[in-house]
Coordinates of C-alpha atoms in Angstrom, one line a residue:
M1 CA 0.0 0.0 0.0
L2 CA 1.3 3.5 -0.9
E3 CA 2.6 5.7 1.9
K4 CA 0.1 8.5 1.0
A5 CA 1.4 11.5 2.9
T6 CA 5.0 10.8 2.0
D7 CA 4.1 10.0 -1.6
M8 CA 2.3 13.3 -2.0
W9 CA 5.4 15.1 -0.7
V10 CA 7.6 13.3 -3.2
F11 CA 5.0 14.0 -6.0
N12 CA 5.1 17.7 -5.1
E13 CA 8.9 17.7 -5.1
F14 CA 8.9 16.2 -8.6
I15 CA 6.7 19.1 -9.7
S16 CA 8.8 21.8 -8.1
K17 CA 12.1 20.3 -9.5
G18 CA 10.8 20.2 -13.0
Y19 CA 10.1 16.5 -13.6
I20 CA 6.4 16.6 -14.1
N21 CA 3.4 19.0 -14.1
A22 CA 0.4 18.8 -11.8
S23 CA -1.3 16.4 -14.2
F24 CA 1.7 14.0 -13.9
A25 CA 2.7 14.7 -17.5
P26 CA 6.5 14.9 -18.1
V27 CA 8.1 18.4 -18.6
N28 CA 10.9 16.8 -20.6
P29 CA 9.6 14.0 -22.9
K30 CA 12.9 12.1 -22.4
V31 CA 12.5 12.2 -18.6
R32 CA 9.4 10.2 -17.5
V33 CA 8.0 9.5 -14.1
W34 CA 5.7 6.6 -13.1
A35 CA 4.1 5.4 -9.9
E36 CA 4.9 1.7 -9.2
K37 CA 5.3 0.5 -12.7
S38 CA 7.1 2.0 -15.7
S39 CA 6.1 1.8 -19.4
V40 CA 9.7 0.8 -20.3
E41 CA 9.7 -2.9 -21.0
S42 CA 13.3 -3.6 -20.0
I43 CA 12.8 -2.0 -16.6
N44 CA 9.6 -3.9 -16.0
E45 CA 11.3 -7.2 -17.0
L46 CA 14.2 -6.6 -14.6
L47 CA 11.8 -5.8 -11.8
S48 CA 9.4 -8.7 -12.7
I49 CA 10.7 -10.9 -9.9
A50 CA 11.8 -8.2 -7.5
S51 CA 8.9 -8.4 -5.0
K52 CA 10.1 -7.3 -1.6
R53 CA 8.1 -10.2 -0.1
L54 CA 10.4 -12.6 -2.0
T55 CA 7.4 -14.2 -3.7
G56 CA 8.9 -14.0 -7.2
N57 CA 6.3 -11.5 -8.3
P58 CA 7.1 -8.0 -9.7
G59 CA 8.6 -5.3 -7.6
R60 CA 6.7 -2.0 -7.2
P61 CA 8.8 1.0 -6.0
E62 CA 6.7 4.0 -5.1
F63 CA 8.2 6.0 -8.0
I64 CA 10.3 5.2 -11.0
V65 CA 12.0 7.9 -13.1
Y66 CA 13.7 7.1 -16.4
D67 CA 16.2 9.6 -18.0
E68 CA 16.6 8.3 -21.5
D69 CA 19.6 10.3 -22.5
A70 CA 21.7 9.3 -19.4
E71 CA 20.2 5.7 -19.3
L72 CA 19.5 6.6 -15.7
V73 CA 16.8 5.1 -13.5
I74 CA 15.8 6.8 -10.3
L75 CA 13.9 4.7 -7.8
V76 CA 12.0 6.1 -4.8
E77 CA 10.9 4.0 -1.8
N78 CA 8.8 5.6 0.9
K79 CA 7.8 4.8 4.5
K80 CA 5.5 7.1 6.6
D81 CA 7.3 6.2 9.8
V82 CA 11.0 7.4 10.3
S83 CA 11.6 4.4 12.5
K84 CA 11.2 2.4 9.3
H85 CA 13.9 4.3 7.5
I86 CA 16.8 1.7 7.7
Y87 CA 17.4 -1.7 9.2
E88 CA 21.1 -1.5 10.0
A89 CA 21.8 -5.0 11.2
D90 CA 21.6 -6.4 7.7
I91 CA 21.0 -4.2 4.6
N92 CA 19.7 -7.2 2.7
S93 CA 17.0 -8.1 5.3
K94 CA 13.6 -6.7 6.0
V95 CA 13.5 -5.1 2.6
D96 CA 9.7 -5.0 2.7
E97 CA 9.7 -3.1 6.0
Y98 CA 12.4 -0.4 5.6
A99 CA 12.9 2.3 3.0
V100 CA 16.7 2.1 2.6
N101 CA 16.7 -1.7 2.5
G102 CA 13.8 -1.7 0.1
V103 CA 15.1 0.8 -2.5
L104 CA 18.6 -0.9 -2.6
W105 CA 16.8 -4.2 -3.1
Y106 CA 15.1 -2.8 -6.1
A107 CA 18.3 -1.1 -7.4
S108 CA 20.2 -4.4 -7.2
F109 CA 17.9 -5.8 -10.0
L110 CA 18.6 -2.8 -12.3
K111 CA 22.2 -2.0 -11.7
D112 CA 23.7 -4.3 -14.3
S113 CA 21.7 -2.6 -17.1
F114 CA 21.2 1.0 -15.9
N115 CA 22.9 3.7 -13.9
V116 CA 20.7 3.8 -10.8
I117 CA 19.9 6.5 -8.2
A118 CA 18.1 5.0 -5.2
I119 CA 16.2 7.4 -2.9
A120 CA 14.8 6.4 0.5
C121 CA 12.2 8.7 2.1
S122 CA 10.7 8.3 5.5
G123 CA 8.3 10.4 7.6
T124 CA 5.6 13.0 7.1
D125 CA 6.9 15.8 9.3
P126 CA 9.2 18.2 7.5
L127 CA 11.3 18.6 10.6
T128 CA 12.0 14.9 11.2
R129 CA 11.7 13.5 7.7
K130 CA 14.7 11.4 6.6
I131 CA 16.0 11.1 3.0
D132 CA 19.0 9.2 1.9
T133 CA 20.4 8.9 -1.7
F134 CA 22.6 6.1 -3.1
G135 CA 24.3 5.8 -6.5
W136 CA 24.9 2.6 -8.3
K137 CA 26.8 2.8 -11.5
R138 CA 26.0 0.3 -14.2
G139 CA 27.9 -3.0 -13.9
V140 CA 29.7 -2.0 -10.7
E141 CA 29.8 -4.4 -7.8
T142 CA 28.8 -1.9 -5.1
F143 CA 26.9 1.3 -4.5
A144 CA 27.9 4.6 -3.0
N145 CA 26.2 6.7 -0.3
L146 CA 25.9 10.1 -2.1
N147 CA 25.0 11.9 1.2
V148 CA 22.2 13.8 -0.6
H149 CA 19.2 14.4 1.7
Q150 CA 16.7 16.0 -0.6
I151 CA 15.1 15.4 -4.0
N152 CA 17.4 17.0 -6.6
R153 CA 16.8 18.2 -10.2
I154 CA 17.5 15.6 -12.9
D155 CA 20.6 17.5 -14.1
E156 CA 22.2 17.2 -10.7
Y157 CA 21.9 13.5 -10.7
R158 CA 23.2 13.4 -14.3
E159 CA 26.2 15.4 -13.0
F160 CA 27.2 12.5 -10.7
L161 CA 27.6 10.3 -13.8
V162 CA 29.2 12.9 -16.0
E163 CA 31.9 13.8 -13.4
S164 CA 32.7 10.1 -13.0
A165 CA 33.1 9.5 -16.7
K166 CA 35.4 12.5 -17.4
G167 CA 38.8 12.0 -19.1
S168 CA 41.2 9.2 -20.0
T169 CA 42.8 6.8 -17.6
L170 CA 45.7 9.2 -17.2
A171 CA 43.3 12.0 -16.4
S172 CA 41.5 9.8 -13.9
Q173 CA 44.8 8.9 -12.2
A174 CA 45.8 12.6 -12.1
R175 CA 42.5 13.4 -10.4
L176 CA 43.0 10.5 -7.9
L177 CA 46.5 11.9 -7.2
A178 CA 45.1 15.3 -6.5
S179 CA 42.4 13.8 -4.3
A180 CA 44.9 11.8 -2.3
K181 CA 46.8 15.0 -1.7
N182 CA 43.7 16.9 -0.6
I183 CA 42.6 14.1 1.7
N184 CA 46.0 13.9 3.3
E185 CA 46.0 17.6 3.9
Y186 CA 42.5 17.5 5.3
M187 CA 43.5 14.8 7.8
H188 CA 46.5 16.7 8.8
G189 CA 45.0 20.2 9.0
E190 CA 41.4 19.5 10.0
M191 CA 41.7 16.3 12.0
N192 CA 45.1 16.3 13.6
V193 CA 45.9 12.8 12.4
I194 CA 49.7 12.2 12.4
E195 CA 51.7 10.9 9.5
H196 CA 51.3 7.1 8.8
N197 CA 48.2 7.0 11.1
R198 CA 46.5 8.7 8.2
L199 CA 47.1 5.6 6.1
Y200 CA 45.5 3.5 8.8
V201 CA 42.5 5.8 8.8
L202 CA 42.2 5.8 5.0
G203 CA 42.6 2.0 4.8
A204 CA 40.0 1.5 7.5
V205 CA 37.5 3.8 5.8
L206 CA 38.0 2.2 2.4
F207 CA 37.7 -1.3 3.9
A208 CA 34.6 -0.3 5.9
L209 CA 33.0 1.3 2.8
E210 CA 33.0 -2.2 1.2
D211 CA 30.6 -3.2 3.9
P212 CA 27.0 -2.5 2.7
V213 CA 25.7 -2.0 6.3
F214 CA 28.4 0.6 7.1
K215 CA 28.0 2.3 3.7
T216 CA 24.2 2.9 4.3
A217 CA 24.4 3.6 8.0
Y218 CA 27.2 6.0 8.6
S219 CA 25.3 9.0 7.4
Q220 CA 22.7 8.3 10.2
Y221 CA 25.2 9.3 12.9
N222 CA 26.2 12.7 14.0
G223 CA 29.6 13.6 15.6
N224 CA 33.0 12.0 15.5
Q225 CA 32.5 9.9 18.6
D226 CA 29.5 7.9 17.3
I227 CA 30.9 7.5 13.8
A228 CA 34.4 6.4 15.0
D229 CA 32.7 3.7 17.2
V230 CA 30.7 2.4 14.2
L231 CA 33.8 2.6 12.0
W232 CA 35.8 0.5 14.5
Q233 CA 33.0 -2.0 15.0
T234 CA 32.8 -2.6 11.3
L235 CA 36.6 -2.9 10.9
E236 CA 37.0 -5.3 13.8
R237 CA 34.1 -7.5 12.6
R238 CA 35.6 -7.7 9.1
I239 CA 39.1 -8.4 10.4
K240 CA 37.8 -11.2 12.6
G241 CA 35.8 -12.6 9.7
S242 CA 38.9 -12.8 7.5
V243 CA 41.5 -15.6 7.6
V244 CA 44.5 -13.3 7.6
A245 CA 47.2 -14.3 10.0
D246 CA 47.9 -12.3 13.2
K247 CA 44.4 -10.9 13.5
D248 CA 45.1 -9.9 17.1
L249 CA 48.2 -7.9 16.0
L250 CA 46.2 -6.1 13.3
I251 CA 43.4 -5.2 15.8
A252 CA 45.9 -4.0 18.4
E253 CA 47.7 -1.8 15.8
L254 CA 44.5 -0.2 14.3
R255 CA 42.2 0.1 17.3
P256 CA 44.0 3.0 19.1
T257 CA 44.2 5.1 15.9
I258 CA 40.6 4.5 14.8
L259 CA 39.1 5.2 18.3
S260 CA 41.2 8.3 18.7
L261 CA 39.1 9.8 15.9
R262 CA 36.4 10.2 18.5
G263 CA 38.0 13.5 19.6
Q264 CA 40.2 14.2 16.6
E265 CA 38.9 17.6 15.8
K266 CA 40.2 21.1 16.3
Q267 CA 38.1 23.2 18.7
G268 CA 37.8 26.0 16.2
L269 CA 36.3 23.7 13.6
R270 CA 33.4 22.4 15.7
G271 CA 30.2 23.4 14.0
R272 CA 31.9 23.9 10.6
Y273 CA 30.9 20.4 9.6
A274 CA 27.3 19.5 10.5
K275 CA 28.0 15.9 11.2
G276 CA 31.7 16.2 12.2
T277 CA 35.0 16.0 10.5
L278 CA 35.1 12.2 10.3
H279 CA 31.7 12.1 8.6
K280 CA 33.0 14.7 6.1
L281 CA 36.1 12.5 5.4
I282 CA 34.1 9.3 4.9
S283 CA 31.5 10.9 2.7
D284 CA 34.2 12.6 0.5
I285 CA 36.0 9.2 0.1
D286 CA 32.7 7.5 -0.7
R287 CA 31.8 10.1 -3.3
L288 CA 35.4 9.8 -4.8
L289 CA 35.1 6.1 -5.2
F290 CA 31.7 6.5 -6.8
E291 CA 33.3 8.9 -9.3
H292 CA 36.1 6.5 -10.2
Y293 CA 34.5 3.1 -10.2
E294 CA 35.0 1.6 -13.6
D295 CA 35.6 -1.9 -14.9
S296 CA 39.1 -1.6 -13.4
E297 CA 37.7 -0.4 -10.1
L298 CA 40.0 -2.8 -8.2
D299 CA 43.1 -1.2 -9.8
L300 CA 41.9 2.3 -9.1
I301 CA 41.2 1.7 -5.4
S302 CA 44.7 0.2 -5.0
L303 CA 46.2 3.1 -6.9
F304 CA 44.4 5.6 -4.7
F305 CA 45.7 3.7 -1.6
N306 CA 49.3 3.6 -2.9
V307 CA 49.3 7.2 -4.0
F308 CA 48.0 8.2 -0.6
L309 CA 50.6 6.1 1.1
T310 CA 53.2 8.3 -0.7
Y311 CA 51.7 11.5 0.8
S312 CA 50.9 10.2 4.2
T313 CA 54.2 8.5 5.0
K314 CA 56.8 10.8 3.3
G315 CA 57.2 8.2 0.6
G316 CA 57.5 5.5 3.2
S317 CA 60.6 7.0 4.8
D318 CA 59.0 7.4 8.2
L319 CA 58.1 3.7 8.1
G320 CA 61.7 2.7 7.2
I321 CA 60.7 1.4 3.8
V322 CA 61.1 2.3 0.1
L323 CA 57.8 2.2 -1.8
T324 CA 58.0 0.5 -5.2
P325 CA 56.1 2.5 -7.8
P326 CA 53.1 0.7 -9.3
H327 CA 54.5 0.7 -12.8
I328 CA 57.5 -1.1 -11.5
T329 CA 55.4 -3.8 -9.7
R330 CA 53.7 -4.2 -13.1
L331 CA 57.1 -4.5 -14.7
F332 CA 58.0 -7.3 -12.3
N333 CA 54.8 -9.2 -13.1
D334 CA 55.4 -8.9 -16.8
I335 CA 59.0 -10.0 -16.5
A336 CA 57.9 -13.1 -14.5
D337 CA 54.9 -13.6 -16.7
V338 CA 52.7 -14.1 -13.7
G339 CA 49.7 -16.4 -14.5
I340 CA 47.2 -18.6 -12.8
T341 CA 49.7 -21.2 -11.9
S342 CA 52.2 -18.8 -10.4
K343 CA 52.8 -18.9 -6.6
V344 CA 54.3 -15.5 -5.7
L345 CA 56.7 -14.9 -2.8
D346 CA 57.8 -11.5 -1.4
I347 CA 60.1 -11.9 1.7
C348 CA 60.2 -8.1 2.3
A349 CA 56.5 -7.4 1.5
G350 CA 56.4 -3.8 2.8
T351 CA 53.0 -2.4 2.0
G352 CA 52.2 -5.2 -0.4
G353 CA 52.8 -3.6 -3.7
F354 CA 54.2 -6.7 -5.5
L355 CA 51.5 -9.0 -4.1
T356 CA 48.6 -6.8 -4.8
S357 CA 49.9 -6.2 -8.3
A358 CA 50.1 -9.9 -8.9
W359 CA 46.6 -10.4 -7.6
R360 CA 45.2 -7.6 -9.7
R361 CA 46.8 -9.1 -12.8
I362 CA 44.8 -12.3 -12.1
A363 CA 41.7 -10.7 -10.8
L364 CA 41.2 -8.4 -13.8
S365 CA 42.1 -11.0 -16.4
T366 CA 39.4 -12.4 -18.6
E367 CA 41.4 -15.6 -19.2
Y368 CA 40.5 -17.2 -15.9
S369 CA 37.3 -18.4 -14.3
F370 CA 36.0 -17.1 -11.0
A371 CA 36.9 -20.5 -9.4
Q372 CA 40.5 -20.3 -10.7
K373 CA 40.8 -16.8 -9.3
E374 CA 39.6 -17.9 -5.9
V375 CA 42.2 -20.7 -5.8
F376 CA 44.9 -18.2 -6.7
R377 CA 43.6 -15.7 -4.1
K378 CA 43.6 -18.2 -1.3
N379 CA 46.7 -20.2 -2.1
N380 CA 49.2 -18.4 -4.3
L381 CA 50.3 -15.2 -2.5
F382 CA 52.9 -15.3 0.2
G383 CA 54.4 -12.3 2.1
I384 CA 56.6 -11.7 5.0
E385 CA 57.1 -8.3 6.8
I386 CA 59.0 -7.8 10.0
E387 CA 57.5 -4.4 11.1
A388 CA 54.1 -4.6 12.8
S389 CA 53.0 -1.2 11.6
V390 CA 53.9 -2.0 8.0
Y391 CA 52.3 -5.4 8.3
S392 CA 49.1 -3.7 9.2
I393 CA 49.3 -1.6 6.1
I394 CA 49.9 -4.6 3.8
A395 CA 47.0 -6.4 5.4
L396 CA 44.7 -3.4 4.7
N397 CA 46.1 -3.2 1.2
M398 CA 45.4 -6.9 0.5
F399 CA 41.9 -6.5 2.0
L400 CA 41.2 -3.6 -0.4
N401 CA 42.3 -5.8 -3.3
K402 CA 39.5 -8.2 -2.3
D403 CA 42.1 -10.6 -0.7
G404 CA 42.0 -11.2 3.0
Q405 CA 43.3 -14.7 2.7
S406 CA 46.9 -14.3 1.6
H407 CA 49.6 -16.0 3.6
L408 CA 51.0 -12.9 5.3
F409 CA 53.4 -13.3 8.2
N410 CA 54.7 -10.8 10.7
D411 CA 58.3 -12.1 11.2
D412 CA 61.9 -11.8 10.2
C413 CA 62.3 -13.6 6.8
F414 CA 65.7 -15.0 7.8
A415 CA 64.1 -16.5 10.9
L416 CA 61.8 -18.4 8.5
K417 CA 64.5 -19.5 6.2
A418 CA 63.9 -23.2 6.8
E419 CA 60.1 -22.9 6.4
I420 CA 59.7 -20.7 3.3
P421 CA 60.7 -23.3 0.7
A422 CA 57.7 -25.4 1.9
Y423 CA 55.4 -22.8 0.3
D424 CA 56.6 -24.2 -3.2
C425 CA 56.7 -20.7 -4.8
N426 CA 57.8 -20.4 -8.4
V427 CA 57.9 -16.6 -8.6
G428 CA 59.9 -14.4 -6.2
F429 CA 59.9 -10.6 -6.0
V430 CA 61.9 -8.5 -3.6
N431 CA 62.7 -4.8 -2.9
P432 CA 64.9 -5.3 0.2
P433 CA 65.5 -2.7 2.8
Y434 CA 68.3 -0.4 1.7
S435 CA 71.3 0.3 4.0
N436 CA 70.2 -2.2 6.6
A437 CA 73.0 -2.5 9.2
T438 CA 72.6 -6.2 9.7
Y439 CA 71.7 -7.6 6.3
S440 CA 73.0 -6.5 2.9
E441 CA 70.6 -6.1 0.0
I442 CA 72.1 -8.9 -1.9
S443 CA 71.7 -11.3 1.1
F444 CA 67.9 -10.8 0.8
V445 CA 68.2 -11.6 -3.0
E446 CA 70.0 -14.9 -2.2
L447 CA 67.4 -15.9 0.4
M448 CA 64.5 -15.1 -2.0
L449 CA 66.1 -17.2 -4.8
D450 CA 67.0 -20.1 -2.5
S451 CA 63.4 -20.2 -1.3
L452 CA 61.9 -20.8 -4.8
L453 CA 61.5 -24.1 -6.7
P454 CA 64.0 -24.9 -9.4
N455 CA 63.3 -23.3 -12.8
S456 CA 61.5 -20.4 -11.1
I457 CA 61.9 -16.7 -11.9
G458 CA 63.2 -14.4 -9.2
V459 CA 63.2 -10.6 -9.7
A460 CA 64.9 -8.1 -7.4
I461 CA 65.4 -4.3 -7.4
V462 CA 68.5 -3.2 -5.5
P463 CA 70.8 -0.2 -5.3
V464 CA 73.7 -0.2 -7.7
N465 CA 76.0 -0.5 -4.6
A466 CA 74.5 -3.9 -3.8
V467 CA 76.5 -5.4 -6.6
S468 CA 79.6 -3.3 -6.0
S469 CA 82.6 -4.4 -4.0
R470 CA 83.3 -0.7 -3.0
T471 CA 80.4 -0.3 -0.6
K472 CA 81.6 0.4 3.0
K473 CA 78.6 -0.9 4.9
H474 CA 78.9 -4.6 3.8
S475 CA 82.2 -6.1 2.8
D476 CA 80.8 -9.5 1.8
N477 CA 78.8 -8.6 -1.3
E478 CA 81.2 -10.5 -3.6
L479 CA 80.7 -13.6 -1.4
Y480 CA 77.0 -13.5 -1.8
K481 CA 77.3 -12.8 -5.6
E482 CA 79.6 -15.8 -6.0
R483 CA 77.2 -18.0 -4.1
I484 CA 74.2 -16.8 -6.1
L485 CA 75.9 -17.4 -9.5
A486 CA 76.9 -20.9 -8.4
K487 CA 73.2 -21.8 -7.9
H488 CA 71.2 -19.4 -10.2
R489 CA 71.5 -18.0 -13.7
L490 CA 71.4 -14.2 -14.1
I491 CA 69.1 -13.7 -17.1
A492 CA 69.0 -9.9 -17.1
S493 CA 70.3 -6.8 -15.4
I494 CA 68.2 -3.7 -16.1
E495 CA 69.3 -0.2 -15.1
M496 CA 66.4 1.9 -13.7
P497 CA 65.7 5.6 -14.2
K498 CA 67.8 7.8 -11.9
N499 CA 64.8 9.5 -10.1
L500 CA 62.7 6.3 -9.8
F501 CA 62.4 6.7 -6.0
F502 CA 62.2 10.5 -5.9
P503 CA 62.8 12.4 -3.7
K504 CA 65.4 9.8 -2.8
G505 CA 68.3 9.7 -5.3
T506 CA 69.2 6.0 -5.0
E507 CA 70.3 4.6 -8.3
T508 CA 68.9 1.1 -8.8
I509 CA 69.0 -2.0 -11.0
V510 CA 66.6 -4.8 -11.5
L511 CA 68.1 -8.3 -11.5
V512 CA 66.3 -11.3 -13.1
F513 CA 67.3 -14.8 -12.3
E514 CA 66.3 -18.4 -13.2
T515 CA 66.7 -20.6 -10.1
G516 CA 68.4 -24.0 -9.8
H517 CA 71.0 -23.5 -12.6
K518 CA 74.6 -22.5 -12.3
H519 CA 75.1 -19.2 -14.1
S520 CA 76.4 -19.6 -17.7
G521 CA 76.2 -17.7 -21.0
A522 CA 75.6 -14.0 -21.6
T523 CA 73.3 -11.8 -19.5
W524 CA 70.8 -9.3 -21.2
M525 CA 71.9 -5.8 -20.1
A526 CA 69.3 -3.1 -20.6
K527 CA 68.4 0.5 -19.7
F528 CA 64.7 1.1 -18.9
D529 CA 63.4 4.6 -19.7
D530 CA 59.8 4.6 -18.2
G531 CA 59.0 8.0 -19.8
F532 CA 57.9 9.4 -16.4
A533 CA 58.6 13.1 -15.6
L534 CA 59.1 15.2 -12.5
L535 CA 56.5 18.0 -12.4
K536 CA 56.6 21.0 -10.2
H537 CA 55.0 20.6 -6.8
Q538 CA 54.5 16.9 -7.2
K539 CA 55.8 14.3 -4.8
T540 CA 55.7 11.5 -7.3
R541 CA 57.0 11.1 -10.9
T542 CA 54.2 11.3 -13.4
P543 CA 53.7 9.3 -16.7
T544 CA 53.8 11.1 -20.0
V545 CA 51.8 10.4 -23.1
S546 CA 54.6 8.1 -24.4
S547 CA 55.0 6.1 -21.2
E548 CA 52.7 3.2 -22.2
E549 CA 54.1 2.8 -25.6
D550 CA 57.7 2.9 -24.3
Y551 CA 56.8 0.3 -21.7
K552 CA 55.3 -2.1 -24.4
T553 CA 58.5 -1.6 -26.5
F554 CA 60.7 -2.5 -23.5
I555 CA 58.7 -5.6 -22.5
A556 CA 58.7 -6.9 -26.1
A557 CA 62.5 -6.5 -26.2
Y558 CA 62.9 -8.3 -22.9
R559 CA 60.7 -11.3 -23.9
D560 CA 63.0 -11.8 -27.0
L561 CA 66.1 -10.8 -25.0
A562 CA 66.7 -8.7 -28.1
E563 CA 69.7 -6.4 -28.8
T564 CA 68.3 -2.9 -29.3
D565 CA 69.6 0.7 -28.9
F566 CA 68.9 0.2 -25.1
S567 CA 70.1 -3.4 -24.7
F568 CA 72.9 -5.8 -25.4
H569 CA 74.4 -9.1 -24.2
Q570 CA 77.4 -9.3 -21.8
V571 CA 79.2 -12.2 -20.2
L572 CA 79.3 -11.6 -16.4
E573 CA 81.2 -13.0 -13.5
Y574 CA 80.6 -12.5 -9.8
K575 CA 83.4 -10.0 -9.6
D576 CA 81.7 -7.7 -12.1
Q577 CA 79.3 -5.0 -11.1
W578 CA 76.4 -6.2 -13.3
V579 CA 75.5 -2.6 -14.3
Y580 CA 74.5 -1.6 -17.8
T581 CA 76.4 1.7 -17.8
L582 CA 79.7 0.1 -17.0
F583 CA 79.6 -2.1 -20.0
N584 CA 77.8 0.1 -22.5
E585 CA 80.1 1.5 -25.2
E586 CA 78.4 4.6 -26.3
E587 CA 79.9 7.2 -28.7
Y588 CA 79.1 10.7 -27.5
E589 CA 79.0 13.3 -30.3
V590 CA 77.2 16.6 -29.6
T591 CA 76.5 18.8 -32.6
D592 CA 75.2 22.4 -32.6
A593 CA 71.8 21.0 -33.6
D594 CA 71.7 18.6 -30.7
L595 CA 72.6 21.5 -28.3
Q596 CA 69.9 23.8 -29.7
S597 CA 67.3 21.0 -29.6
S598 CA 68.1 20.2 -25.9
L599 CA 68.0 24.0 -25.1
N600 CA 64.6 24.3 -26.8
E601 CA 63.2 21.3 -24.8
Y602 CA 64.6 22.7 -21.6
I603 CA 62.9 26.2 -22.1
A604 CA 59.6 24.5 -23.1
H605 CA 59.8 22.4 -19.9
M606 CA 60.4 25.5 -17.8
F607 CA 57.4 27.3 -19.3
S608 CA 55.0 24.3 -19.3
N609 CA 55.7 23.8 -15.6
Q610 CA 55.5 27.5 -14.7
Y611 CA 59.1 27.9 -13.7
L612 CA 59.2 30.9 -16.0

């Protein structure tokens, strides 16, 4: 039965916002409004079994709006009693009794074919009436709480979709980078959250927003204290429901930070945000995710998390780690040709960049079935991280990549030396800690290689000094190199761009090995130009329009181990430094034309980046 008083209010709102006239006729012939049943056959067919009483009969929302141009369906579900607005315990239950639960139930039947705006209205008193609005983009797994508490004009709903579809992938990444910077500054300036605790907060919010109950309910609370409690309850429940190792450690690490948000607000800001600074943070992130959800949503969420990690942890330096850029984790996966049978090991997992990159490669592939991906997710990713705070970050990172079941261990990898080979991994990645007083970088490489099955691929990124005998910190590098070549074949040594870990100036190389074979033959020596540029006021290097093409060219050359203008073959021994530049015989001849061209490029760069 229709909720008459509430229905009349919604009807009048549709009139005042320009949808219909008083006779229920459309103002715009391409934007039509119906009560209970539309005249669009495809909508009716999708709702034909959507009865809220689960009878298999048709579903009948109070109102259905169809915007033909935007392929947008707006659903409205009403309840006269505000106590029947939302059933928080389970958003998929009691859909016939509660407005929010009911409208999301209807939306779930349409979201694979249409963009959907789902509006729940409860109450008849204008002072106590509740309205919540959710957006569900076509084909996307989850919805977003748009935090809109009124009936809007149709163009305002269209704008949600237009904003989210703007630009190329590069443009989308640039907007995410800017958003990460803004959110980091907001947490610092408005919420007083210190450095890497901001990453805990972001990870917790992203993880909680994957929970439908939290996503629908958080806007019902006012003030940081109540919202922080609900956030923590959601996070704790989801951690306990996962099978990640060291649940207690993860809970102990995150709990103080999340609950401290109860009072994490400057006195002068009280009243600026109607529902508190934490609600503002969560709603901004929720809206941001809605804008960026695409078919590659998994990749975008991880990108956002990793970009934010750069801002919130000074590039990882305050955590004692060096973050591996996402395009380098991609490079590792392409070098190792990670596939459904790969079992991937990272003995210095850090924040999980290599493992999440390997999982995304499988998760986003169309080559594998859901069942195959589930086997990979549960059984084929292994990571070890010694620092408790960093372990918490990698766990959050893996959660956000829909993987709470990886074999993650909080321990010293050398303490697990005898146990790691039992994992039967056939792909190894490592970006070891640089300048560790106890272990040299090359010792981590040896442990990683020795932990893999024979005929496996091991890939490491290390400082140039790790393969040098001149380093002062560790005098046994040559001993490790000799042992490594006695057991494993060095397939390739790839020199990385000089500013790869900007703002750190460490020069690095990537070493590729095949395990279980004494080194023989020539090694492929190459120089990788990723085409990334340093732009003014940016904390990370940014891809240019040629980066993707340059990347594909490099990978093609690697797969053939081809000799090109950036690669050649060289016979190496353990006493050699295994570095491209030291063996590359280049002829340097600079003409006047070369000098003028370089000068022109430099001046253009200065102008384009507003240095002049």
